[in-house]
């Protein structure tokens, strides 16, 4: 491809991308086609001959765009998904153009230095111990996994066992203690590490899914030997925070490693009005947090943060003779992968674009918007908010005045109707034995007017389903 052709392709995708973004506010917030339709659209034999880039990009966009959720839209409240803001997107495009494999600092010093500096910014914004190490990983799933791998090595090393060399066969058993409602991906991490998803001590939680600190302390006090405890900043349905000061004290009294899953909630630390929620979590040993949720970086982006940088490195180091060593920070030493994209650039760009003040204001705005949503919804009779709206999550129960099974079925149909209507997008979950509507306010594009319009869309779908059922 010559330079003129390359410029023409880049211009073509810039125009496409801008048109896509411009259309998002008014576009339906659900995908326009089903999975089967998307499959049918892509169904094709292996191409025998190459196709020019301009043409295949047009084709790719035409095949793809009908099957995309409107995750950039201002009324997208599904799961917990950030909006990929322009600064992060732009840095990510350049990251692809620069084509760096960022495993090693000698190969690509700027990528490593950018991660190192961005890591320092993250520690400051999240107010975590400044000497911690930071690995730039794909998501909180892998951030948690990476931190727990460091934990596994370290708690076993302290009892004289080298898990990295000798594995887990014959090793002293490691106790894993966590809340009954820990995020499902934490259990995935435990499985990858040979701990088993079920071989855990499960601590009772309160109505917000927050661990009962007394129950935690009692459970930990009973254990002997190496212990890893896992607490949570930001429960997936309630946004609730474990009581870190009490948990850390009980955990550390028994020499446990305390890990915090803070996929989105850890960002409360970057916001003076919300920071009290995470009080005490700075005394933990490791933290997993996403960029692609609250920081609005492009996917994929998350950070594995470990107080004991040596434990982090021991768990992740890749020793290969063709990789030059040295005192530089090698990005691969802190993550499971060797070859990967330079994730630091998009994070640097988002922090630069928002600034400390912008991040704090955004987090606070989302929390206020979540409260506004909760107020609007609960003004309707039979609509109940099931959580304390301390953060950005609203767990909504529809039909609190109806029979439970009937209310659950109606709620499921209401969620489907809301999604079909497309004004906003919400998901559902079963929580505390009830079908709920989950509203997660986390898009940089959401305004108060979007909250009001969405609350009205949710309530009118609910009224319509009740009416259809009557
Ligand atoms: C989203 C989330 C995860 C998983 O994060 P990914 O970025 O999807 O891998 C883990 N824990 C909590 C609390 C989450 O909200």
Short mmCIF file of C-alpha atoms and ligand atoms in Angstrom, two decimals:
data_model
loop_
_atom_site.label_atom_id
_atom_site.label_comp_id
_atom_site.label_asym_id
_atom_site.label_seq_id
_atom_site.Cartn_x
_atom_site.Cartn_y
_atom_site.Cartn_z
CA UNK A 1 0.00 0.00 0.00
CA UNK A 2 1.45 3.35 -0.94
CA UNK A 3 1.26 6.44 1.20
CA UNK A 4 -1.64 7.95 -0.73
CA UNK A 5 -3.69 4.76 -0.34
CA UNK A 6 -2.91 4.59 3.36
CA UNK A 7 -4.03 8.18 3.87
CA UNK A 8 -7.20 7.51 1.99
CA UNK A 9 -8.01 4.48 4.18
CA UNK A 10 -7.30 6.42 7.36
CA UNK A 11 -9.53 9.23 6.17
CA UNK A 12 -12.22 6.72 5.28
CA UNK A 13 -12.21 5.17 8.76
CA UNK A 14 -12.06 8.61 10.41
CA UNK A 15 -15.20 9.64 8.50
CA UNK A 16 -16.90 6.34 9.30
CA UNK A 17 -16.00 6.57 12.97
CA UNK A 18 -17.19 10.17 13.25
CA UNK A 19 -20.49 9.35 11.53
CA UNK A 20 -20.97 6.38 13.84
CA UNK A 21 -20.30 8.46 16.93
CA UNK A 22 -22.51 11.32 15.77
CA UNK A 23 -25.44 8.97 15.31
CA UNK A 24 -25.22 7.39 18.76
CA UNK A 25 -27.28 9.78 20.89
CA UNK A 26 -30.42 9.21 18.83
CA UNK A 27 -29.79 5.60 17.82
CA UNK A 28 -31.57 2.71 19.54
CA UNK A 29 -29.49 1.48 22.45
CA UNK A 30 -29.83 -2.21 21.60
CA UNK A 31 -28.32 -4.08 18.64
CA UNK A 32 -30.55 -3.84 15.58
CA UNK A 33 -30.12 -7.46 14.59
CA UNK A 34 -30.18 -10.82 16.34
CA UNK A 35 -27.23 -13.12 16.74
CA UNK A 36 -28.62 -15.42 14.03
CA UNK A 37 -28.89 -12.48 11.65
CA UNK A 38 -25.34 -11.38 12.43
CA UNK A 39 -24.13 -14.94 11.80
CA UNK A 40 -25.97 -15.02 8.49
CA UNK A 41 -24.45 -11.66 7.53
CA UNK A 42 -20.90 -12.90 8.18
CA UNK A 43 -21.42 -16.36 6.69
CA UNK A 44 -19.01 -16.62 3.74
CA UNK A 45 -16.33 -18.96 2.37
CA UNK A 46 -12.63 -18.25 2.92
CA UNK A 47 -11.77 -15.46 0.47
CA UNK A 48 -9.56 -16.88 -2.30
CA UNK A 49 -8.00 -13.57 -3.26
CA UNK A 50 -7.23 -10.45 -1.28
CA UNK A 51 -9.64 -7.53 -1.33
CA UNK A 52 -8.52 -3.88 -1.26
CA UNK A 53 -8.53 -2.40 2.23
CA UNK A 54 -10.98 0.41 1.45
CA UNK A 55 -13.54 -2.05 0.11
CA UNK A 56 -13.18 -4.58 2.91
CA UNK A 57 -13.47 -1.87 5.56
CA UNK A 58 -16.74 -0.71 4.01
CA UNK A 59 -17.95 -4.31 3.97
CA UNK A 60 -16.85 -4.93 7.57
CA UNK A 61 -18.68 -1.84 8.80
CA UNK A 62 -21.81 -2.74 6.86
CA UNK A 63 -21.82 -6.27 8.26
CA UNK A 64 -21.01 -5.17 11.79
CA UNK A 65 -22.78 -1.97 12.67
CA UNK A 66 -26.35 -3.39 12.80
CA UNK A 67 -25.16 -5.94 15.35
CA UNK A 68 -23.54 -3.49 17.78
CA UNK A 69 -24.95 -2.41 21.13
CA UNK A 70 -24.94 1.33 21.57
CA UNK A 71 -22.31 1.30 24.31
CA UNK A 72 -21.27 4.85 23.42
CA UNK A 73 -24.86 6.02 23.75
CA UNK A 74 -25.77 8.35 26.61
CA UNK A 75 -28.50 6.03 27.90
CA UNK A 76 -26.60 2.75 28.02
CA UNK A 77 -26.86 1.36 31.55
CA UNK A 78 -26.17 -2.32 30.86
CA UNK A 79 -23.58 -4.27 32.88
CA UNK A 80 -20.85 -1.78 33.90
CA UNK A 81 -19.43 -0.39 30.69
CA UNK A 82 -17.56 2.83 30.02
CA UNK A 83 -18.03 4.85 26.85
CA UNK A 84 -14.55 4.83 25.24
CA UNK A 85 -14.02 8.57 25.18
CA UNK A 86 -12.35 10.24 22.16
CA UNK A 87 -8.97 10.85 23.85
CA UNK A 88 -8.59 7.17 24.65
CA UNK A 89 -9.87 6.12 21.24
CA UNK A 90 -7.47 8.45 19.45
CA UNK A 91 -4.50 7.21 21.48
CA UNK A 92 -5.59 3.67 20.77
CA UNK A 93 -5.66 4.27 17.01
CA UNK A 94 -2.12 5.58 17.19
CA UNK A 95 -1.16 2.60 19.34
CA UNK A 96 -2.15 0.38 16.42
CA UNK A 97 -0.31 2.57 13.94
CA UNK A 98 2.84 2.53 16.07
CA UNK A 99 2.66 -1.28 16.05
CA UNK A 100 4.66 -1.85 19.21
CA UNK A 101 4.97 -5.17 20.94
CA UNK A 102 5.49 -3.75 24.40
CA UNK A 103 6.85 -6.70 26.37
CA UNK A 104 10.35 -5.33 26.80
CA UNK A 105 11.68 -1.89 27.69
CA UNK A 106 14.76 -2.19 25.46
CA UNK A 107 12.64 -2.86 22.43
CA UNK A 108 10.22 -0.03 23.09
CA UNK A 109 11.44 2.29 25.85
CA UNK A 110 8.67 4.86 25.34
CA UNK A 111 5.89 2.32 25.77
CA UNK A 112 7.42 1.09 29.00
CA UNK A 113 8.14 4.60 30.30
CA UNK A 114 4.59 5.68 29.47
CA UNK A 115 3.21 2.74 31.47
CA UNK A 116 5.56 3.48 34.33
CA UNK A 117 4.50 7.14 34.53
CA UNK A 118 0.82 6.32 34.01
CA UNK A 119 1.11 3.72 36.77
CA UNK A 120 2.40 6.45 39.12
CA UNK A 121 -0.55 8.65 38.18
CA UNK A 122 -2.95 5.80 38.88
CA UNK A 123 -1.45 5.19 42.33
CA UNK A 124 -1.81 8.86 43.13
CA UNK A 125 -5.34 9.21 41.80
CA UNK A 126 -6.49 6.05 43.59
CA UNK A 127 -4.40 6.99 46.63
CA UNK A 128 -2.66 3.62 46.92
CA UNK A 129 0.85 2.95 48.29
CA UNK A 130 3.16 4.81 45.90
CA UNK A 131 5.76 2.05 45.67
CA UNK A 132 3.26 -0.50 44.38
CA UNK A 133 3.82 -2.12 41.01
CA UNK A 134 1.24 -1.77 38.25
CA UNK A 135 0.59 -4.27 35.46
CA UNK A 136 -1.45 -3.15 32.45
CA UNK A 137 -3.83 -5.99 31.71
CA UNK A 138 -6.97 -6.61 29.68
CA UNK A 139 -9.67 -6.43 32.35
CA UNK A 140 -10.38 -6.76 36.04
CA UNK A 141 -10.72 -10.52 35.57
CA UNK A 142 -7.05 -10.74 34.64
CA UNK A 143 -6.07 -7.98 37.08
CA UNK A 144 -7.57 -10.01 39.92
CA UNK A 145 -5.95 -13.17 38.58
CA UNK A 146 -2.54 -11.50 38.37
CA UNK A 147 -2.78 -10.12 41.90
CA UNK A 148 -3.94 -13.47 43.26
CA UNK A 149 -1.01 -15.20 41.53
CA UNK A 150 1.32 -12.81 43.39
CA UNK A 151 -0.60 -13.58 46.58
CA UNK A 152 -0.34 -17.33 46.06
CA UNK A 153 3.44 -17.18 45.57
CA UNK A 154 4.01 -14.91 48.53
CA UNK A 155 1.84 -16.60 51.17
CA UNK A 156 3.43 -19.94 50.28
CA UNK A 157 6.94 -18.48 50.20
CA UNK A 158 6.40 -17.26 53.76
CA UNK A 159 5.88 -20.86 54.87
CA UNK A 160 8.90 -22.06 52.93
CA UNK A 161 7.22 -23.31 49.77
CA UNK A 162 8.26 -22.19 46.28
CA UNK A 163 5.02 -22.47 44.33
CA UNK A 164 6.56 -21.01 41.16
CA UNK A 165 9.11 -23.81 41.03
CA UNK A 166 7.26 -26.66 42.68
CA UNK A 167 3.63 -25.96 41.94
CA UNK A 168 0.82 -26.79 44.29
CA UNK A 169 1.16 -30.58 44.55
CA UNK A 170 2.16 -31.31 48.12
CA UNK A 171 2.11 -27.61 49.03
CA UNK A 172 0.64 -26.48 52.35
CA UNK A 173 -3.04 -25.75 51.72
CA UNK A 174 -3.91 -22.09 51.15
CA UNK A 175 -7.19 -20.84 52.60
CA UNK A 176 -9.15 -18.45 50.43
CA UNK A 177 -11.70 -16.28 52.23
CA UNK A 178 -14.18 -14.08 50.40
CA UNK A 179 -17.71 -12.72 50.46
CA UNK A 180 -20.66 -14.85 49.38
CA UNK A 181 -21.33 -12.36 46.60
CA UNK A 182 -17.82 -11.92 45.22
CA UNK A 183 -17.84 -11.24 41.47
CA UNK A 184 -18.08 -14.38 39.34
CA UNK A 185 -14.77 -13.61 37.61
CA UNK A 186 -12.92 -13.81 40.94
CA UNK A 187 -13.92 -17.45 41.00
CA UNK A 188 -12.52 -17.82 37.48
CA UNK A 189 -9.19 -16.50 38.76
CA UNK A 190 -9.26 -18.97 41.64
CA UNK A 191 -9.86 -21.78 39.14
CA UNK A 192 -6.95 -20.73 36.91
CA UNK A 193 -4.67 -20.68 39.97
CA UNK A 194 -5.48 -24.20 41.07
CA UNK A 195 -7.40 -23.08 44.15
CA UNK A 196 -10.76 -24.29 42.93
CA UNK A 197 -13.85 -22.14 42.81
CA UNK A 198 -15.60 -24.07 45.58
CA UNK A 199 -12.71 -24.66 47.94
CA UNK A 200 -13.22 -21.30 49.62
CA UNK A 201 -14.42 -19.97 52.94
CA UNK A 202 -17.50 -17.99 52.07
CA UNK A 203 -18.45 -15.09 54.35
CA UNK A 204 -22.06 -14.00 54.88
CA UNK A 205 -23.10 -10.65 53.42
CA UNK A 206 -25.70 -8.03 54.34
CA UNK A 207 -28.54 -6.69 52.18
CA UNK A 208 -26.09 -4.70 50.06
CA UNK A 209 -23.91 -7.74 49.38
CA UNK A 210 -21.27 -6.33 51.74
CA UNK A 211 -19.34 -8.82 53.90
CA UNK A 212 -20.35 -8.82 57.54
CA UNK A 213 -17.06 -7.79 59.16
CA UNK A 214 -17.76 -9.80 62.32
CA UNK A 215 -18.39 -12.93 60.26
CA UNK A 216 -15.20 -12.26 58.27
CA UNK A 217 -13.11 -11.82 61.41
CA UNK A 218 -14.54 -15.00 62.93
CA UNK A 219 -13.92 -17.01 59.76
CA UNK A 220 -10.30 -15.82 59.46
CA UNK A 221 -9.53 -16.28 63.16
CA UNK A 222 -10.37 -19.98 62.84
CA UNK A 223 -7.87 -20.64 60.06
CA UNK A 224 -4.27 -21.75 60.32
CA UNK A 225 -1.63 -21.56 57.61
CA UNK A 226 -1.42 -19.39 54.51
CA UNK A 227 -4.52 -17.25 53.88
CA UNK A 228 -5.65 -15.10 50.98
CA UNK A 229 -8.64 -12.85 51.70
CA UNK A 230 -10.56 -11.09 48.95
CA UNK A 231 -12.77 -8.05 49.54
CA UNK A 232 -14.71 -5.90 47.14
CA UNK A 233 -14.96 -2.19 46.34
CA UNK A 234 -18.16 -1.85 44.33
CA UNK A 235 -20.62 -4.75 44.45
CA UNK A 236 -21.89 -5.50 40.97
CA UNK A 237 -25.57 -4.90 41.85
CA UNK A 238 -25.46 -2.53 44.82
CA UNK A 239 -22.14 -0.71 44.35
CA UNK A 240 -21.54 -1.55 48.03
CA UNK A 241 -18.09 -1.49 49.62
CA UNK A 242 -16.76 -4.00 52.11
CA UNK A 243 -15.70 -2.52 55.45
CA UNK A 244 -12.02 -2.48 54.66
CA UNK A 245 -10.56 -1.12 57.86
CA UNK A 246 -12.10 -3.91 59.94
CA UNK A 247 -11.42 -6.53 57.29
CA UNK A 248 -7.78 -5.51 56.85
CA UNK A 249 -7.20 -5.61 60.60
CA UNK A 250 -8.63 -9.11 60.95
CA UNK A 251 -6.82 -10.35 57.83
CA UNK A 252 -3.44 -8.95 58.76
CA UNK A 253 -3.71 -10.23 62.35
CA UNK A 254 -3.52 -13.70 60.78
CA UNK A 255 -0.84 -12.76 58.24
CA UNK A 256 -3.30 -13.03 55.36
CA UNK A 257 -2.77 -11.38 51.98
CA UNK A 258 -5.72 -9.07 51.37
CA UNK A 259 -6.78 -8.45 47.77
CA UNK A 260 -9.41 -5.92 46.71
CA UNK A 261 -11.55 -6.41 43.62
CA UNK A 262 -12.28 -2.79 42.75
CA UNK A 263 -13.12 -3.16 39.07
CA UNK A 264 -15.17 0.03 38.98
CA UNK A 265 -15.60 0.99 42.65
CA UNK A 266 -11.94 1.72 43.29
CA UNK A 267 -12.44 4.94 41.32
CA UNK A 268 -14.45 6.29 44.26
CA UNK A 269 -10.99 6.95 45.72
CA UNK A 270 -10.38 9.51 42.98
CA UNK A 271 -13.41 11.52 44.05
CA UNK A 272 -13.24 13.52 47.32
CA UNK A 273 -17.01 13.20 47.94
CA UNK A 274 -16.91 9.39 47.52
CA UNK A 275 -13.44 8.54 48.85
CA UNK A 276 -14.81 7.70 52.31
CA UNK A 277 -16.41 4.57 50.83
CA UNK A 278 -12.99 3.07 50.23
CA UNK A 279 -11.48 4.11 53.53
CA UNK A 280 -9.00 1.53 54.77
CA UNK A 281 -8.52 -0.29 51.50
CA UNK A 282 -5.09 1.31 51.12
CA UNK A 283 -3.81 -1.13 53.72
CA UNK A 284 -4.57 -4.12 51.47
CA UNK A 285 -1.85 -5.99 49.58
CA UNK A 286 -3.22 -5.84 46.05
CA UNK A 287 -5.97 -4.23 43.99
CA UNK A 288 -7.59 -4.97 40.64
CA UNK A 289 -9.27 -2.09 38.80
CA UNK A 290 -10.53 -1.45 35.29
CA UNK A 291 -9.75 1.42 32.94
CA UNK A 292 -12.49 0.48 30.48
CA UNK A 293 -15.24 0.99 33.03
CA UNK A 294 -15.07 4.25 34.92
CA UNK A 295 -12.00 5.81 33.30
CA UNK A 296 -13.68 5.49 29.85
CA UNK A 297 -10.60 4.02 28.13
CA UNK A 298 -11.15 1.82 25.08
CA UNK A 299 -11.41 -1.89 25.71
CA UNK A 300 -9.39 -3.59 26.88
CA UNK A 301 -7.74 -1.93 29.82
CA UNK A 302 -7.25 -2.70 33.50
CA UNK A 303 -4.56 -2.51 36.17
CA UNK A 304 -3.14 -5.16 38.48
CA UNK A 305 -1.66 -3.26 41.41
CA UNK A 306 0.52 -5.00 44.01
CA UNK A 307 2.08 -3.49 47.13
CA UNK A 308 4.93 -6.03 47.10
CA UNK A 309 6.43 -5.43 43.67
CA UNK A 310 8.85 -8.34 44.08
CA UNK A 311 5.98 -10.77 44.70
CA UNK A 312 4.28 -9.35 41.61
CA UNK A 313 7.39 -9.85 39.48
CA UNK A 314 8.10 -13.33 40.82
CA UNK A 315 4.62 -14.42 39.80
CA UNK A 316 4.70 -12.95 36.28
CA UNK A 317 8.35 -12.81 35.20
CA UNK A 318 9.10 -14.42 31.86
CA UNK A 319 12.69 -15.59 31.81
CA UNK A 320 13.84 -16.00 28.20
CA UNK A 321 17.42 -15.78 26.98
CA UNK A 322 16.48 -13.62 24.00
CA UNK A 323 14.96 -10.94 26.24
CA UNK A 324 17.60 -8.51 27.47
CA UNK A 325 17.49 -8.00 31.23
CA UNK A 326 18.49 -4.85 33.06
CA UNK A 327 17.13 -2.47 35.64
CA UNK A 328 14.42 -1.03 33.39
CA UNK A 329 10.78 -1.78 34.03
CA UNK A 330 9.73 -4.44 31.53
CA UNK A 331 5.96 -4.36 31.00
CA UNK A 332 5.83 -8.14 30.59
CA UNK A 333 7.14 -8.68 34.13
CA UNK A 334 3.82 -7.61 35.63
CA UNK A 335 1.24 -9.29 33.41
CA UNK A 336 0.51 -12.81 32.18
CA UNK A 337 1.25 -12.03 28.51
CA UNK A 338 4.56 -11.48 26.75
CA UNK A 339 3.46 -9.91 23.46
CA UNK A 340 0.73 -7.35 23.79
CA UNK A 341 -0.52 -3.94 22.79
CA UNK A 342 0.65 -0.77 24.53
CA UNK A 343 -2.28 -0.29 26.87
CA UNK A 344 -0.57 2.49 28.75
CA UNK A 345 -1.06 5.01 25.95
CA UNK A 346 -4.88 5.10 26.09
CA UNK A 347 -4.82 5.31 29.88
CA UNK A 348 -2.30 8.16 29.75
CA UNK A 349 -4.56 9.93 27.25
CA UNK A 350 -7.71 9.53 29.34
CA UNK A 351 -6.04 10.78 32.53
CA UNK A 352 -4.58 13.71 30.57
CA UNK A 353 -7.92 14.47 28.95
CA UNK A 354 -9.99 14.46 32.14
CA UNK A 355 -7.41 15.50 34.68
CA UNK A 356 -7.74 14.80 38.38
CA UNK A 357 -10.65 17.25 38.60
CA UNK A 358 -12.44 15.84 35.59
CA UNK A 359 -12.24 12.28 36.92
CA UNK A 360 -13.54 13.36 40.34
CA UNK A 361 -16.37 15.36 38.79
CA UNK A 362 -17.38 12.51 36.50
CA UNK A 363 -17.52 9.96 39.33
CA UNK A 364 -19.55 12.34 41.48
CA UNK A 365 -21.86 13.18 38.59
CA UNK A 366 -22.58 9.49 37.95
CA UNK A 367 -23.33 8.91 41.64
CA UNK A 368 -25.74 11.86 41.67
CA UNK A 369 -27.35 10.62 38.44
CA UNK A 370 -27.80 7.17 39.97
CA UNK A 371 -29.57 8.74 42.97
CA UNK A 372 -31.75 10.76 40.61
CA UNK A 373 -32.66 7.61 38.70
CA UNK A 374 -33.51 5.84 41.97
CA UNK A 375 -35.74 8.75 43.05
CA UNK A 376 -37.57 8.90 39.73
CA UNK A 377 -38.20 5.16 39.63
CA UNK A 378 -39.23 4.72 43.25
CA UNK A 379 -41.83 7.49 42.93
CA UNK A 380 -43.95 4.88 41.10
CA UNK A 381 -45.97 2.65 43.39
CA UNK A 382 -44.73 -0.93 43.53
CA UNK A 383 -41.23 0.08 42.37
CA UNK A 384 -38.61 -0.43 45.04
CA UNK A 385 -34.88 0.27 45.12
CA UNK A 386 -33.18 -2.75 46.66
CA UNK A 387 -29.79 -1.21 47.42
CA UNK A 388 -28.39 1.80 49.23
CA UNK A 389 -27.42 3.93 46.25
CA UNK A 390 -23.99 4.87 47.58
CA UNK A 391 -22.29 4.76 44.20
CA UNK A 392 -23.45 4.45 40.58
CA UNK A 393 -25.49 1.22 40.74
CA UNK A 394 -29.26 1.02 41.10
CA UNK A 395 -30.92 -2.35 41.73
CA UNK A 396 -34.61 -1.98 40.94
CA UNK A 397 -37.39 -4.31 41.93
CA UNK A 398 -40.60 -3.97 39.97
CA UNK A 399 -43.90 -5.17 41.40
CA UNK A 400 -42.91 -5.22 45.06
CA UNK A 401 -46.68 -5.26 45.71
CA UNK A 402 -47.26 -8.36 43.56
CA UNK A 403 -46.73 -12.07 44.07
CA UNK A 404 -42.95 -12.79 43.81
CA UNK A 405 -43.00 -15.18 40.87
CA UNK A 406 -45.45 -13.00 38.96
CA UNK A 407 -43.33 -9.90 39.64
CA UNK A 408 -40.18 -11.71 38.47
CA UNK A 409 -41.80 -12.81 35.21
CA UNK A 410 -43.19 -9.34 34.61
CA UNK A 411 -39.81 -7.79 35.34
CA UNK A 412 -38.11 -10.03 32.79
CA UNK A 413 -40.67 -9.04 30.19
CA UNK A 414 -40.25 -5.40 31.12
CA UNK A 415 -36.48 -5.59 30.61
CA UNK A 416 -37.07 -7.14 27.17
CA UNK A 417 -39.54 -4.36 26.34
CA UNK A 418 -37.15 -1.62 27.51
CA UNK A 419 -34.43 -3.10 25.32
CA UNK A 420 -36.81 -3.42 22.37
CA UNK A 421 -37.99 0.17 22.73
CA UNK A 422 -34.33 1.16 22.58
CA UNK A 423 -34.56 4.55 24.32
CA UNK A 424 -32.16 3.21 26.92
CA UNK A 425 -30.50 -0.10 27.68
CA UNK A 426 -30.73 -1.87 31.03
CA UNK A 427 -29.96 -5.44 31.98
CA UNK A 428 -31.28 -7.74 34.67
CA UNK A 429 -30.02 -10.07 37.34
CA UNK A 430 -31.35 -12.32 40.04
CA UNK A 431 -30.32 -10.84 43.36
CA UNK A 432 -31.48 -11.70 46.87
CA UNK A 433 -33.86 -14.20 45.31
CA UNK A 434 -35.58 -11.64 43.07
CA UNK A 435 -35.40 -10.68 39.43
CA UNK A 436 -34.14 -7.11 39.34
CA UNK A 437 -33.48 -4.43 36.76
CA UNK A 438 -29.84 -3.32 36.94
CA UNK A 439 -29.01 0.28 36.14
CA UNK A 440 -25.33 1.15 36.01
CA UNK A 441 -24.58 4.82 35.42
CA UNK A 442 -21.04 4.96 34.07
CA UNK A 443 -21.03 6.56 30.62
CA UNK A 444 -19.24 9.91 30.26
CA UNK A 445 -22.00 10.88 27.80
CA UNK A 446 -24.95 10.59 30.20
CA UNK A 447 -26.71 13.84 31.20
CA UNK A 448 -29.45 14.51 33.73
CA UNK A 449 -31.93 14.77 30.87
CA UNK A 450 -30.87 11.27 29.77
CA UNK A 451 -31.58 10.00 33.27
CA UNK A 452 -35.08 11.52 33.25
CA UNK A 453 -35.84 10.25 29.78
CA UNK A 454 -34.59 6.77 30.68
CA UNK A 455 -36.52 6.63 33.95
CA UNK A 456 -39.65 7.48 31.98
CA UNK A 457 -38.85 4.79 29.37
CA UNK A 458 -38.37 2.19 32.13
CA UNK A 459 -41.60 3.14 33.88
CA UNK A 460 -43.68 3.23 30.71
CA UNK A 461 -42.39 -0.22 29.72
CA UNK A 462 -43.34 -1.43 33.20
CA UNK A 463 -46.83 0.07 32.96
CA UNK A 464 -47.31 -1.45 29.52
CA UNK A 465 -46.31 -4.93 30.74
CA UNK A 466 -48.56 -4.66 33.77
CA UNK A 467 -51.41 -3.58 31.53
CA UNK A 468 -50.78 -6.46 29.07
CA UNK A 469 -50.80 -8.86 32.03
CA UNK A 470 -54.04 -7.54 33.55
C1 LIG B 1 -16.54 -5.97 35.70
C2 LIG B 1 -16.08 -6.58 36.96
C3 LIG B 1 -15.09 -7.59 36.96
C4 LIG B 1 -14.53 -8.14 35.69
O1 LIG B 1 -13.91 -7.14 34.94
P1 LIG B 1 -13.58 -7.29 33.40
O2 LIG B 1 -12.98 -5.99 33.06
O3 LIG B 1 -14.89 -7.53 32.71
O4 LIG B 1 -12.66 -8.44 33.22
C5 LIG B 1 -14.66 -8.05 38.19
N1 LIG B 1 -15.17 -7.59 39.34
C6 LIG B 1 -16.14 -6.63 39.38
C7 LIG B 1 -16.67 -6.16 40.69
C8 LIG B 1 -16.62 -6.10 38.18
O5 LIG B 1 -17.56 -5.15 38.19
#
